[in-house]
PDB file of C-alpha atoms and ligand atoms in Angstrom:
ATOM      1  CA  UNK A   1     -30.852 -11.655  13.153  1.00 88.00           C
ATOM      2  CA  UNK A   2     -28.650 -12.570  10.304  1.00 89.00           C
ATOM      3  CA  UNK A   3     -25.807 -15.395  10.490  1.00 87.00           C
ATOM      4  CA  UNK A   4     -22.903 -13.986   9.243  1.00 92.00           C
ATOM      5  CA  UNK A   5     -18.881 -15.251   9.004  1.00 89.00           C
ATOM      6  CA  UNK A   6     -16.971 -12.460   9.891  1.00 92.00           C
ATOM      7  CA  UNK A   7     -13.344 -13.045  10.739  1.00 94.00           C
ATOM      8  CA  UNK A   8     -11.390 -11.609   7.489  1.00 97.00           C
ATOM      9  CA  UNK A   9     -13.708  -8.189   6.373  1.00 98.00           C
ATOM     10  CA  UNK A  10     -12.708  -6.218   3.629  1.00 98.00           C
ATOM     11  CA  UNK A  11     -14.304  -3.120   3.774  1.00 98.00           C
ATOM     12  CA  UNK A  12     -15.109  -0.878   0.573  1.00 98.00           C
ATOM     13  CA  UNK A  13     -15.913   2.641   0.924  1.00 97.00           C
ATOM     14  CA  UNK A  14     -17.405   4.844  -2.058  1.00 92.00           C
ATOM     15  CA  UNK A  15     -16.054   8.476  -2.773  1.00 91.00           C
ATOM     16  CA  UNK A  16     -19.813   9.324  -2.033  1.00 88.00           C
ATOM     17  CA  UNK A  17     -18.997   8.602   1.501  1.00 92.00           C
ATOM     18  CA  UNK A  18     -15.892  10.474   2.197  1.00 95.00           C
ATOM     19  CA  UNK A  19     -16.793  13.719   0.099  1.00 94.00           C
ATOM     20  CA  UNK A  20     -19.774  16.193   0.472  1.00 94.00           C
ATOM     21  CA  UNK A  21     -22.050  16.744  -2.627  1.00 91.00           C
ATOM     22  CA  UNK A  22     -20.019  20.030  -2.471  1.00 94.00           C
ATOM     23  CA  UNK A  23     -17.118  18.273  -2.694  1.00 95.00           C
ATOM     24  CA  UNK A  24     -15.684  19.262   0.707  1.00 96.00           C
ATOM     25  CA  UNK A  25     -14.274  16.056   2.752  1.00 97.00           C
ATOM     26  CA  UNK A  26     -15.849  14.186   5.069  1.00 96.00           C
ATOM     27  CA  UNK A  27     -13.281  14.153   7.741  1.00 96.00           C
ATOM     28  CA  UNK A  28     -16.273  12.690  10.224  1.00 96.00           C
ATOM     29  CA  UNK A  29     -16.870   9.525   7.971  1.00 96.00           C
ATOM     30  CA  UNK A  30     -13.061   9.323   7.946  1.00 97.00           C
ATOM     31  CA  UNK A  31     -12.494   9.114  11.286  1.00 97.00           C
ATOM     32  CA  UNK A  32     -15.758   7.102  12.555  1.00 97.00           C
ATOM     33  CA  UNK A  33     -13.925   4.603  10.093  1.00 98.00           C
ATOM     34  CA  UNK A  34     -10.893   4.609  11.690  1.00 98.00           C
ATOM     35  CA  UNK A  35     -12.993   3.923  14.771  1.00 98.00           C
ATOM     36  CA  UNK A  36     -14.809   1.161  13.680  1.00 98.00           C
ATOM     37  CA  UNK A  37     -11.986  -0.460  12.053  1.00 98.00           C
ATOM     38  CA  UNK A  38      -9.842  -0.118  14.570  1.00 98.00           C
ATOM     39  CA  UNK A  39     -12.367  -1.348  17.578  1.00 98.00           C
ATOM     40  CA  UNK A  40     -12.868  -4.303  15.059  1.00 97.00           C
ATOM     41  CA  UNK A  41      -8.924  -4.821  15.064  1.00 96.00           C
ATOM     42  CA  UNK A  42      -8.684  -4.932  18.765  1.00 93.00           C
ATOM     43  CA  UNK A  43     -11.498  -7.216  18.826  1.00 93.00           C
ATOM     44  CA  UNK A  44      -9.547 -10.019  16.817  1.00 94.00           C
ATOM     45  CA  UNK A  45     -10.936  -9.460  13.227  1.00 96.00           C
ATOM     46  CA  UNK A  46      -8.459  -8.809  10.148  1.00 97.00           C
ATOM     47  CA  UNK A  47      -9.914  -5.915   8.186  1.00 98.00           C
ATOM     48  CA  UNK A  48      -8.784  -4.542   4.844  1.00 98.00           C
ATOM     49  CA  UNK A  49     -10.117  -0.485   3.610  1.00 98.00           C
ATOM     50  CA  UNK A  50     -10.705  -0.441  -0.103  1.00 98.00           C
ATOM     51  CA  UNK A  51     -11.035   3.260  -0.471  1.00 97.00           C
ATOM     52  CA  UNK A  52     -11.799   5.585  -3.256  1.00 94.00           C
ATOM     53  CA  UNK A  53     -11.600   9.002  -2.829  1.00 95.00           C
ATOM     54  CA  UNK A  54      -8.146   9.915  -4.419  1.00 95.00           C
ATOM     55  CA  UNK A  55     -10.351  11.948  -7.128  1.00 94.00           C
ATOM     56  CA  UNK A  56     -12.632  13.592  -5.045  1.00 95.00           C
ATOM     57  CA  UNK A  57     -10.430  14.434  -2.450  1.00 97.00           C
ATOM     58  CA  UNK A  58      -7.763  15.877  -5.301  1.00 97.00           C
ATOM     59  CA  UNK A  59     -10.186  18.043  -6.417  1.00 97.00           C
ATOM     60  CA  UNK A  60     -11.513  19.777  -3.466  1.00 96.00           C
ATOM     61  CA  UNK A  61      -7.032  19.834  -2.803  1.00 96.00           C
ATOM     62  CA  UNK A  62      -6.970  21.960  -6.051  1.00 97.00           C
ATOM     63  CA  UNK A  63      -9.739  24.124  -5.762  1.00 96.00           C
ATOM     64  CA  UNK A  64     -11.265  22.261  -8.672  1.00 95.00           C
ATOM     65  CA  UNK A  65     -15.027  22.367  -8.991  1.00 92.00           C
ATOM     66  CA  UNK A  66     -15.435  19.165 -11.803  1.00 91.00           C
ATOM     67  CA  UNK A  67     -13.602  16.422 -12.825  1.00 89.00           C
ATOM     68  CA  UNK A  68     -11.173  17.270 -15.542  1.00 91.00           C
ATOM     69  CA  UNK A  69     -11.894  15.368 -18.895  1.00 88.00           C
ATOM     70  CA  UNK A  70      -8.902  14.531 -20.214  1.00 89.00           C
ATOM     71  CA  UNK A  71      -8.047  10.871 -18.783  1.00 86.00           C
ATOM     72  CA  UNK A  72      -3.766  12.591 -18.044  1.00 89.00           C
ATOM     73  CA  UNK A  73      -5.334  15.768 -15.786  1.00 92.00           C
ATOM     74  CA  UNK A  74      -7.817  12.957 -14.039  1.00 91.00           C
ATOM     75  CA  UNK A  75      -4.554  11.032 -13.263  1.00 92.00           C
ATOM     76  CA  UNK A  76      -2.711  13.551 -11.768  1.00 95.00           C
ATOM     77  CA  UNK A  77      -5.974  14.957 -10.116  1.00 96.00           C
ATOM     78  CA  UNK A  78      -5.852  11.329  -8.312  1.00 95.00           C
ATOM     79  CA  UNK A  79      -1.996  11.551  -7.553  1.00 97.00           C
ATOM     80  CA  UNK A  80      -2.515  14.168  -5.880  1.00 98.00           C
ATOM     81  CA  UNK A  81      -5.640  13.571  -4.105  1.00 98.00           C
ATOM     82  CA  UNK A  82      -4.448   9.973  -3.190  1.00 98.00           C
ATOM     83  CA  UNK A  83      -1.665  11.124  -1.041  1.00 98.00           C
ATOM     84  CA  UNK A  84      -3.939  13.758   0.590  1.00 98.00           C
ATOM     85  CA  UNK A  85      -6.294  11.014   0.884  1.00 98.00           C
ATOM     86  CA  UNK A  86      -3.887   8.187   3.122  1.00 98.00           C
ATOM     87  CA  UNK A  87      -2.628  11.249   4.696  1.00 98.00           C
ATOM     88  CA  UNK A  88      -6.018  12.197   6.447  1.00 98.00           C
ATOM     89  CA  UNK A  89      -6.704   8.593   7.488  1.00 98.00           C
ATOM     90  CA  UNK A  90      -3.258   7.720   8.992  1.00 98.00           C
ATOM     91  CA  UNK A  91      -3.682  11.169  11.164  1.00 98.00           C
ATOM     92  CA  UNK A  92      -7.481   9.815  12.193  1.00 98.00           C
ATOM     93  CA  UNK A  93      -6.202   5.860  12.528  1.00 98.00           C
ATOM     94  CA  UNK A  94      -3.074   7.116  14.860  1.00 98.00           C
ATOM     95  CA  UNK A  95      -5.713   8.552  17.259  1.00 98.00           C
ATOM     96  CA  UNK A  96      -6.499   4.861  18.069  1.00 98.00           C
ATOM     97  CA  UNK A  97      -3.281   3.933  17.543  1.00 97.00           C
ATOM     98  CA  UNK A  98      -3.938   1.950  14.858  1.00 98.00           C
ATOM     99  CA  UNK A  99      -1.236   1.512  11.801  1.00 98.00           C
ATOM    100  CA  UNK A 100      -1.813   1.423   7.852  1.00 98.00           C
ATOM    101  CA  UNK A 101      -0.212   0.548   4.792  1.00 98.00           C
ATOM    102  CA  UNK A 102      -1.282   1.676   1.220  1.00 98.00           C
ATOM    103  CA  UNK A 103      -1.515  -0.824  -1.425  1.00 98.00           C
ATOM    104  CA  UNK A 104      -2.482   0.562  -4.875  1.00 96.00           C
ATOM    105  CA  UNK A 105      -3.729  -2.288  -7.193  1.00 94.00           C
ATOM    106  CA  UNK A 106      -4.812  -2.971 -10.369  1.00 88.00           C
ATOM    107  CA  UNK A 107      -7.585  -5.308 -11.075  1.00 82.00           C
ATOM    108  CA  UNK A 108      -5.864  -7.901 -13.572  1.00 85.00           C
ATOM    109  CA  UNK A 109      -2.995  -8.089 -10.554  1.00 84.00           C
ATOM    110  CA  UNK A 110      -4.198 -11.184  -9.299  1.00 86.00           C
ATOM    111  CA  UNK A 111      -4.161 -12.298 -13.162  1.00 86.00           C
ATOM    112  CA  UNK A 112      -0.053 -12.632 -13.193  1.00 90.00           C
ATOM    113  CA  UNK A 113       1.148 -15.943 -10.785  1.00 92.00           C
ATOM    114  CA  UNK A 114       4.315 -13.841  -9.597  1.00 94.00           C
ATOM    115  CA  UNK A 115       2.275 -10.571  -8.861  1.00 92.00           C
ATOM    116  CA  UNK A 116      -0.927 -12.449  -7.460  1.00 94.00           C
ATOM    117  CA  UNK A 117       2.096 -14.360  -5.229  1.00 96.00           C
ATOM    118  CA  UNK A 118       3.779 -11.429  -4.266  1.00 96.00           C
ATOM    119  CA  UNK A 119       0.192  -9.302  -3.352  1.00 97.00           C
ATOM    120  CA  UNK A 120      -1.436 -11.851  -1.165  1.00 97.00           C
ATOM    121  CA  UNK A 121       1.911 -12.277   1.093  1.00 97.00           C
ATOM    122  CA  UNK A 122       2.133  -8.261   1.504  1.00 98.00           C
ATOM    123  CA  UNK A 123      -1.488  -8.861   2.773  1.00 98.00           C
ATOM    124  CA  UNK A 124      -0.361 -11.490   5.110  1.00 97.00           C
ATOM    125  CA  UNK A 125       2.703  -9.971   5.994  1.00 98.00           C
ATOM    126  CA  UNK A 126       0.864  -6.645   7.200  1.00 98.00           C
ATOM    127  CA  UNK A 127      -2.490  -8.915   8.544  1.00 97.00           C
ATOM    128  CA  UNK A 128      -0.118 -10.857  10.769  1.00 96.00           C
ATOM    129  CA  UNK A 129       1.349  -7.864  12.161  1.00 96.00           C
ATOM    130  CA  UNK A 130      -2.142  -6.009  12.686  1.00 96.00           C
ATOM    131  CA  UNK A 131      -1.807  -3.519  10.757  1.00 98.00           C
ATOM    132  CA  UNK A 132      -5.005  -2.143   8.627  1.00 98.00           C
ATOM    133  CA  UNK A 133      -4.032  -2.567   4.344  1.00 98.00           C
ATOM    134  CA  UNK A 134      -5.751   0.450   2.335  1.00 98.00           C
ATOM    135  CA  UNK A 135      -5.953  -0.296  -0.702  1.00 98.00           C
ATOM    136  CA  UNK A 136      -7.157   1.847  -3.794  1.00 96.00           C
ATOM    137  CA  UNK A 137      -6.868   1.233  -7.587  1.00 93.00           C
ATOM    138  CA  UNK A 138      -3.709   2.401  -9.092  1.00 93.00           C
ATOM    139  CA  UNK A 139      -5.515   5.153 -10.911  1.00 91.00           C
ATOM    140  CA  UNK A 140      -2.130   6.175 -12.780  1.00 90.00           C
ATOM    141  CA  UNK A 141      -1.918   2.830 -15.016  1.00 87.00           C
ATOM    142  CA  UNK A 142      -5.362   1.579 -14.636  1.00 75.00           C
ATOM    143  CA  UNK A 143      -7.573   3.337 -17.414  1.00 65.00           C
ATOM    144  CA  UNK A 144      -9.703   0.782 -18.932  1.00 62.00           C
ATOM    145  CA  UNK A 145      -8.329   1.472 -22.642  1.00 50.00           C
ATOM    146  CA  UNK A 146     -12.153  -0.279 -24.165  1.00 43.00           C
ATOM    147  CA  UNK A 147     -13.991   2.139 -22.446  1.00 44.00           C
ATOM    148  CA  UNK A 148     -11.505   4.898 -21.455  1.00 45.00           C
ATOM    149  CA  UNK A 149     -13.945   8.372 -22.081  1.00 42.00           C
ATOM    150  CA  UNK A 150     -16.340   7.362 -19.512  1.00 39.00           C
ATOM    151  CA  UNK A 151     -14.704   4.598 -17.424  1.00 48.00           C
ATOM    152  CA  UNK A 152     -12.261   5.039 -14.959  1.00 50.00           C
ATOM    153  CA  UNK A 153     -11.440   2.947 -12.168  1.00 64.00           C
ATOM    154  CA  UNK A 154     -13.732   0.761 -10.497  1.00 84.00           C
ATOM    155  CA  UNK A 155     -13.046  -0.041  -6.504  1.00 91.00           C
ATOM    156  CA  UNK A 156     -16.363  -1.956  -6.305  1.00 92.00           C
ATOM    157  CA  UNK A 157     -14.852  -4.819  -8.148  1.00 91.00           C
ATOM    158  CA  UNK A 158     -11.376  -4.381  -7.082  1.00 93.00           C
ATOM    159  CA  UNK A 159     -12.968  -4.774  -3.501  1.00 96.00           C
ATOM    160  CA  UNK A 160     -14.582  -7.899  -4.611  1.00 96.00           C
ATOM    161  CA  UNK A 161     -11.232  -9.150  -6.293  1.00 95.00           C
ATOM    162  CA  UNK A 162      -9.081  -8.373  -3.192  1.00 97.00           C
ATOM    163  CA  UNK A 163     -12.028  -9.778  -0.530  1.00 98.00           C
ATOM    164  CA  UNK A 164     -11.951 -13.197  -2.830  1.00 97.00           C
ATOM    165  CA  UNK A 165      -8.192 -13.242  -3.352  1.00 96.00           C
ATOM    166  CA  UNK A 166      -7.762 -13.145   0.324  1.00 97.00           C
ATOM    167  CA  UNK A 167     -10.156 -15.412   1.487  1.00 97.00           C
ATOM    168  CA  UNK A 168     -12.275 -13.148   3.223  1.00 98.00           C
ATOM    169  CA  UNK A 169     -16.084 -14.146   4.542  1.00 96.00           C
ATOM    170  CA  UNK A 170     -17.454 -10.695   4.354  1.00 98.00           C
ATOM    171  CA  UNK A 171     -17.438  -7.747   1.675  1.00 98.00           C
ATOM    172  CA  UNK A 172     -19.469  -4.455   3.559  1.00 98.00           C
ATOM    173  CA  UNK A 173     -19.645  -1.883   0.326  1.00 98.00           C
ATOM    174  CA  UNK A 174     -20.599   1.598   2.000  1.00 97.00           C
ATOM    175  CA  UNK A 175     -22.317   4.045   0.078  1.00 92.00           C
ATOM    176  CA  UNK A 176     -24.496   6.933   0.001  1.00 89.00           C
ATOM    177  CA  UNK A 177     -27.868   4.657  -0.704  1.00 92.00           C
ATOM    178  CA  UNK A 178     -29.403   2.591   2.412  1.00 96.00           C
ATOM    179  CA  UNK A 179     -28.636  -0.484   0.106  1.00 97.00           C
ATOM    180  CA  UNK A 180     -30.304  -2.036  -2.773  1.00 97.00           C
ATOM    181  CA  UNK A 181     -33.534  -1.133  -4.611  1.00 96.00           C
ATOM    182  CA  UNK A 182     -35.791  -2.406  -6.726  1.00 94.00           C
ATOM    183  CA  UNK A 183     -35.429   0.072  -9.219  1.00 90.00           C
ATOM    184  CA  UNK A 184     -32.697   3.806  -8.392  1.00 87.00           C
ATOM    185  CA  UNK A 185     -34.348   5.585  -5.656  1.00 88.00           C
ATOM    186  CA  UNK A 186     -32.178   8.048  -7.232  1.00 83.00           C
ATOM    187  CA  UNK A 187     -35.710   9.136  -9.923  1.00 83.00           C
ATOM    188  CA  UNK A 188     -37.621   6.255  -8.763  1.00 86.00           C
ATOM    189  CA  UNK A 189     -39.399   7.569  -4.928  1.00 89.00           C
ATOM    190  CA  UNK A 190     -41.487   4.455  -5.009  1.00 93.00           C
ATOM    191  CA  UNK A 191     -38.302   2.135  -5.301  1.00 94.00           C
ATOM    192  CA  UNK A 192     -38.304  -0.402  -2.320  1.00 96.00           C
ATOM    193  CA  UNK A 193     -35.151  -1.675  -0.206  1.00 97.00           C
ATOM    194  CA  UNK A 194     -34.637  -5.108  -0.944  1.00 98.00           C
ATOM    195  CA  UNK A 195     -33.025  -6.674   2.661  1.00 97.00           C
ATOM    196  CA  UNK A 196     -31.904 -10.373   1.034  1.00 97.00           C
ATOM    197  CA  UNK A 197     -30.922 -11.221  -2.795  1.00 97.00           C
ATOM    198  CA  UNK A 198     -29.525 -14.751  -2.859  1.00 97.00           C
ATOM    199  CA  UNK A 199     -28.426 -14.714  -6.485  1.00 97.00           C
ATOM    200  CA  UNK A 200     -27.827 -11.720  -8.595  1.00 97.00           C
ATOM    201  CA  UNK A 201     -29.619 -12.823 -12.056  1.00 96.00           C
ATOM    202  CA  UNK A 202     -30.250 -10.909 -14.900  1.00 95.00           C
ATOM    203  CA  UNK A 203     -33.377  -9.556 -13.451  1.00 94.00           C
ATOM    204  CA  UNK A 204     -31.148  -8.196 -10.353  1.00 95.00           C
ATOM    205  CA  UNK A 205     -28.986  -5.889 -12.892  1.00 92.00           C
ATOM    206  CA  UNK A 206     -32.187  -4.502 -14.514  1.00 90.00           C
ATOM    207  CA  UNK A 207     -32.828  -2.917 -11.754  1.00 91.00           C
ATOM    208  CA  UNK A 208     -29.816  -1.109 -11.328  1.00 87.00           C
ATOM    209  CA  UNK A 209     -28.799   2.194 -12.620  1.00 73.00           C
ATOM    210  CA  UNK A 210     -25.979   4.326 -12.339  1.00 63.00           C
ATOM    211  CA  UNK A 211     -23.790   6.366  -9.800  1.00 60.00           C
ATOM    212  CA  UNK A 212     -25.962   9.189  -8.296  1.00 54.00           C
ATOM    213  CA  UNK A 213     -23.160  11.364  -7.522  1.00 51.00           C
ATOM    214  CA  UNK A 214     -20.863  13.698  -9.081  1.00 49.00           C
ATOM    215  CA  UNK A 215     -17.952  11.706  -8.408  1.00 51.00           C
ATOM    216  CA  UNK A 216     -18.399   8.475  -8.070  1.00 49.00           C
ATOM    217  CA  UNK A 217     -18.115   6.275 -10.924  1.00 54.00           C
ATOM    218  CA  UNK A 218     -19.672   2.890 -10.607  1.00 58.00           C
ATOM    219  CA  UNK A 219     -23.148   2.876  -9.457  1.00 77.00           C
ATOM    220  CA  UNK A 220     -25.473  -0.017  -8.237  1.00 90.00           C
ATOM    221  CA  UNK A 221     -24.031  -2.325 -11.512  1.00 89.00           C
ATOM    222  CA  UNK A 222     -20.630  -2.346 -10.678  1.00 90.00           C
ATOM    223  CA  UNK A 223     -22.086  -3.260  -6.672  1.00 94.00           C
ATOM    224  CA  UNK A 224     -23.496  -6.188  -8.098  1.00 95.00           C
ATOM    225  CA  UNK A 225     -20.613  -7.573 -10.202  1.00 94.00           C
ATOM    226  CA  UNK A 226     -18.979  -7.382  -6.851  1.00 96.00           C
ATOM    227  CA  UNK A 227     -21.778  -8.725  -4.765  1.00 97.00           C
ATOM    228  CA  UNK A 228     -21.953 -11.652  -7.839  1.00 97.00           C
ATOM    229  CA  UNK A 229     -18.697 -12.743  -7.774  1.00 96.00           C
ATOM    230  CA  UNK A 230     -18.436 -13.068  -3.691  1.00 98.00           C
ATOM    231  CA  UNK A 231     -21.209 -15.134  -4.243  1.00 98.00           C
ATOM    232  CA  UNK A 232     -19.528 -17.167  -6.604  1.00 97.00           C
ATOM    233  CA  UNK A 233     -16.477 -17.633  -3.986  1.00 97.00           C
ATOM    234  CA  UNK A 234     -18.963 -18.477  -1.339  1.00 97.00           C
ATOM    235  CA  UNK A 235     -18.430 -15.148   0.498  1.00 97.00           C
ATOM    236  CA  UNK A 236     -21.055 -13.234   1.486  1.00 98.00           C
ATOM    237  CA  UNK A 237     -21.666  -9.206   0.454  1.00 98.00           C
ATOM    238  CA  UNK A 238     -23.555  -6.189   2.838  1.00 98.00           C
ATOM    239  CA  UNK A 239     -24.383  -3.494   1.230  1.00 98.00           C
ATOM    240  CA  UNK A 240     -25.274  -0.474   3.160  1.00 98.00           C
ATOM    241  CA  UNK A 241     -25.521   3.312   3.853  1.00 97.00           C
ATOM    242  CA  UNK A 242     -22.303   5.338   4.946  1.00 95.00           C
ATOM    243  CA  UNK A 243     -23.248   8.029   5.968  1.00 94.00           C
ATOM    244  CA  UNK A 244     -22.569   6.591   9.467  1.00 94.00           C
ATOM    245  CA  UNK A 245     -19.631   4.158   8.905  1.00 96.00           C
ATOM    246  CA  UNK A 246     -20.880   3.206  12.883  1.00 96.00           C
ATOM    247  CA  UNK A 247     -23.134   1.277  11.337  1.00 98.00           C
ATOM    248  CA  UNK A 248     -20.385  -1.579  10.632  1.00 98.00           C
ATOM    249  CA  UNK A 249     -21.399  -2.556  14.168  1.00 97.00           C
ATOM    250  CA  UNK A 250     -24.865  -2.815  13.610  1.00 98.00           C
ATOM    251  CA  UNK A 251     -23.899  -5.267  10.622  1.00 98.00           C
ATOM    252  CA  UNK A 252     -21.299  -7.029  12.487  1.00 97.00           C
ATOM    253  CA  UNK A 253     -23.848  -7.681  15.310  1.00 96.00           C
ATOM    254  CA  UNK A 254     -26.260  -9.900  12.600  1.00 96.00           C
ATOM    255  CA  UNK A 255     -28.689  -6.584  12.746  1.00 97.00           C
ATOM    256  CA  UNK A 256     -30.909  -6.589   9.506  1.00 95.00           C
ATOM    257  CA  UNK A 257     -29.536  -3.089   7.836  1.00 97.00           C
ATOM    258  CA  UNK A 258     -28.706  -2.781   4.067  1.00 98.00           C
ATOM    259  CA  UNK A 259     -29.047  -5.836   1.601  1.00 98.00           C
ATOM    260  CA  UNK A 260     -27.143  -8.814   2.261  1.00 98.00           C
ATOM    261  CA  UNK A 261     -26.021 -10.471  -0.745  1.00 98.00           C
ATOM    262  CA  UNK A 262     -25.861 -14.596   0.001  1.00 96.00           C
TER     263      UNK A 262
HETATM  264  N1  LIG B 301     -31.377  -0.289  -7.737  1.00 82.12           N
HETATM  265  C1  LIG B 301     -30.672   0.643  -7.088  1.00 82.12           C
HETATM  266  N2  LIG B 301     -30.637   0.634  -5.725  1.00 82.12           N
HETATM  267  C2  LIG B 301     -29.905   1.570  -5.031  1.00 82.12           C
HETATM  268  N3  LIG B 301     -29.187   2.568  -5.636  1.00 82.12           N
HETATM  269  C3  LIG B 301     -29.174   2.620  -6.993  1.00 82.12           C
HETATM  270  C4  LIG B 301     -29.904   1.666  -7.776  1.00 82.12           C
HETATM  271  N4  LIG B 301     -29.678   1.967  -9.077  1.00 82.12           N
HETATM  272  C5  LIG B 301     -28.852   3.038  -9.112  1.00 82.12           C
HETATM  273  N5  LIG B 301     -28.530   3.457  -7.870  1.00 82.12           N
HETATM  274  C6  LIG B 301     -27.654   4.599  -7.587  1.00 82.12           C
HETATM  275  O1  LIG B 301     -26.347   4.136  -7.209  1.00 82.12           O
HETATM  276  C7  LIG B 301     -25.784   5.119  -6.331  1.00 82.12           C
HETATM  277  C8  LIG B 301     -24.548   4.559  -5.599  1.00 82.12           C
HETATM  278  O2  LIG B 301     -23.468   4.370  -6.490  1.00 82.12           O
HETATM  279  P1  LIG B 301     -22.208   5.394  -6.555  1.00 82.12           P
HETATM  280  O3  LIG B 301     -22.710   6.802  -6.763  1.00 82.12           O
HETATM  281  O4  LIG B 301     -21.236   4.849  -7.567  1.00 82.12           O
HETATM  282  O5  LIG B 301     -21.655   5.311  -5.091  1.00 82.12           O
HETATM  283  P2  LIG B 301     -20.201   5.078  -4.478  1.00 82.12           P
HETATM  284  O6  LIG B 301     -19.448   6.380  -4.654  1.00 82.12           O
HETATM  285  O7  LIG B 301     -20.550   4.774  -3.045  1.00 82.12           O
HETATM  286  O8  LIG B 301     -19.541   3.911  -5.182  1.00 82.12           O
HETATM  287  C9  LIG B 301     -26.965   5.484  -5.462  1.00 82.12           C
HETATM  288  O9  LIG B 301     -26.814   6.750  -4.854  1.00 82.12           O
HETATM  289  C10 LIG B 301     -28.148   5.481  -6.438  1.00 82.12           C
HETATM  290  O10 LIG B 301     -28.383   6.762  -6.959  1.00 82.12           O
HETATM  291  N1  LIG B 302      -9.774   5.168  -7.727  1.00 82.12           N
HETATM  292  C1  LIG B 302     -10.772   6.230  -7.849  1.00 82.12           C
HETATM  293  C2  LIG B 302     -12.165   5.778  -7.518  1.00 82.12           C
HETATM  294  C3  LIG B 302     -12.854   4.850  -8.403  1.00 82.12           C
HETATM  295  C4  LIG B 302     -14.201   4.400  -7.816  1.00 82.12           C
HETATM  296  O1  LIG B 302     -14.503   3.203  -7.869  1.00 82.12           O
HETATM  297  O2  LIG B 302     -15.000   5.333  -7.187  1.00 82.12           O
HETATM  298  P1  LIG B 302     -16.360   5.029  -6.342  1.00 82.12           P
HETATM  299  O3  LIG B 302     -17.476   4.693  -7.334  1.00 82.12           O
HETATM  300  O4  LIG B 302     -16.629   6.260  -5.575  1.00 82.12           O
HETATM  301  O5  LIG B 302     -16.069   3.864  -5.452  1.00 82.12           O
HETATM  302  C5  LIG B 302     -10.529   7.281  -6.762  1.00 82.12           C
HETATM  303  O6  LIG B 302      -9.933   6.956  -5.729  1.00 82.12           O
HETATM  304  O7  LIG B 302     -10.982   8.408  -6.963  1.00 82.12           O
END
């Protein structure tokens, strides 16, 4: 059984969980999270969502089949989809009557003393009053201008950013793999789960490759920047399969599922 501190989670869940390789929505996911995180609420844990999903979801909203290219239509595609989005989970949190607020961040926020000031106390403010912060990248101002063809948001760091901000013990990153490999199982069918990594070195990101869906964007190297710098704030890091966001308990309960990073 593994020791874990658990009391402030943040939560990050990958577009590969909430949308079907045909890019319908997975309003199942959606709601076992709302389950989970809500049982977890009642049970005296604070809990933050990062979610993605405000492009995936967008698209299926338009009847779009890809991502558009140009950088503007992916913005709006995300406006769009990102109301959609916090729409479908505060119908599947109210079931448990459980209540949400939407924070859209970027991740230099925490960069600025008056902005870093003013985001942690909207965390406290809604933490104190139990209510369940979702929080996605601001996808309208938060191209990365180096890199802005390929590279377009990044909630695996942001998740990382918020979960060290905020003092939390615990980052769980949900996605569509049963955690980390050593080498992408996505090509590789001899790659091997790897339960514990201590310390994400050099060798760790070689054997990491990209995202294997069609709409996700960061793959297994933008886990492990995450997973690296919880480390570094002497957090801890779980990643694991989605599929069944249930599986939160299993984690929560010390059982040895995914890779723990710490
Ligand atoms: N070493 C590895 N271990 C596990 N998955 C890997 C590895 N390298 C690359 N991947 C790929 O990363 C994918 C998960 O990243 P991504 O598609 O961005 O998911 P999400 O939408 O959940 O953020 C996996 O489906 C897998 O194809
Ligand atoms: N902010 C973007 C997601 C960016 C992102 O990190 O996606 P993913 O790799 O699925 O976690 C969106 O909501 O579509």
């Amino acid at each position: 059984m593994r020791k874990l501190r658990a009391k402030r989670v943040v939560i990050k869940v990958g577009t590969s969980t909430l949308v079907y390789p045909d890019g319908s929505i997975n309003l199942r996911a959606i709601d076992q999270l709302a389950f989970v995180i809500s049982a977890m609420r009642h049970r005296g844990r604070e809990v933050v969502l990062v979610s993605s999903g405000a492009i995936g979801v967008g698209l299926n909203y338009m009847g779009l089949k890809q991502r558009p290219k140009a950088i503007p239509e992916q913005q709006a595609v995300a406006a769009i989809g990102q109301t959609e989005l916090i729409s479908i989970y505060k119908e599947r949190f109210a079931v448990y009557e459980q209540k949400i607020g939407q924070l859209l961040l970027t991740r230099d926020i925490f960069v600025y003393p008056k902005s870093h000031h003013n985001v942690l106390n909207t965390f406290d403010a809604l933490l104190a009053q139990n209510i369940v912060p979702i929080v996605n990248e601001n996808d309208t101002v938060a191209v990365d201008e180096l890199d802005h063809e390929t590279k377009f948001g990044d909630n695996d760091q942001l998740s990382a950013i918020v979960a060290t901000n905020i003092g939390a013990d615990l980052l769980i990153m949900l996605s569509d793999i049963d955690g980390f490999y050593d080498g992408n199982p996505n090509g590789d069918a001899a790659a091997n789960l790897l339960p514990h990594i201590e310390t994400v070195t050099q060798h760790t990101y070689e054997l990491a490759g990209g995202s294997g869906s069609r709409f996700g964007t960061g793959g297994m190297i933008t886990k492990l920047k995450a997973a690296e710098r919880m480390l570094k704030a002497d957090g801890q890091m779980i990643l694991a399969n989605g599929e069944d966001p249930s599986i939160i308990f299993q984690i929560l309960a010390g059982e040895p599922v995914g890779t723990l990073f710490g």
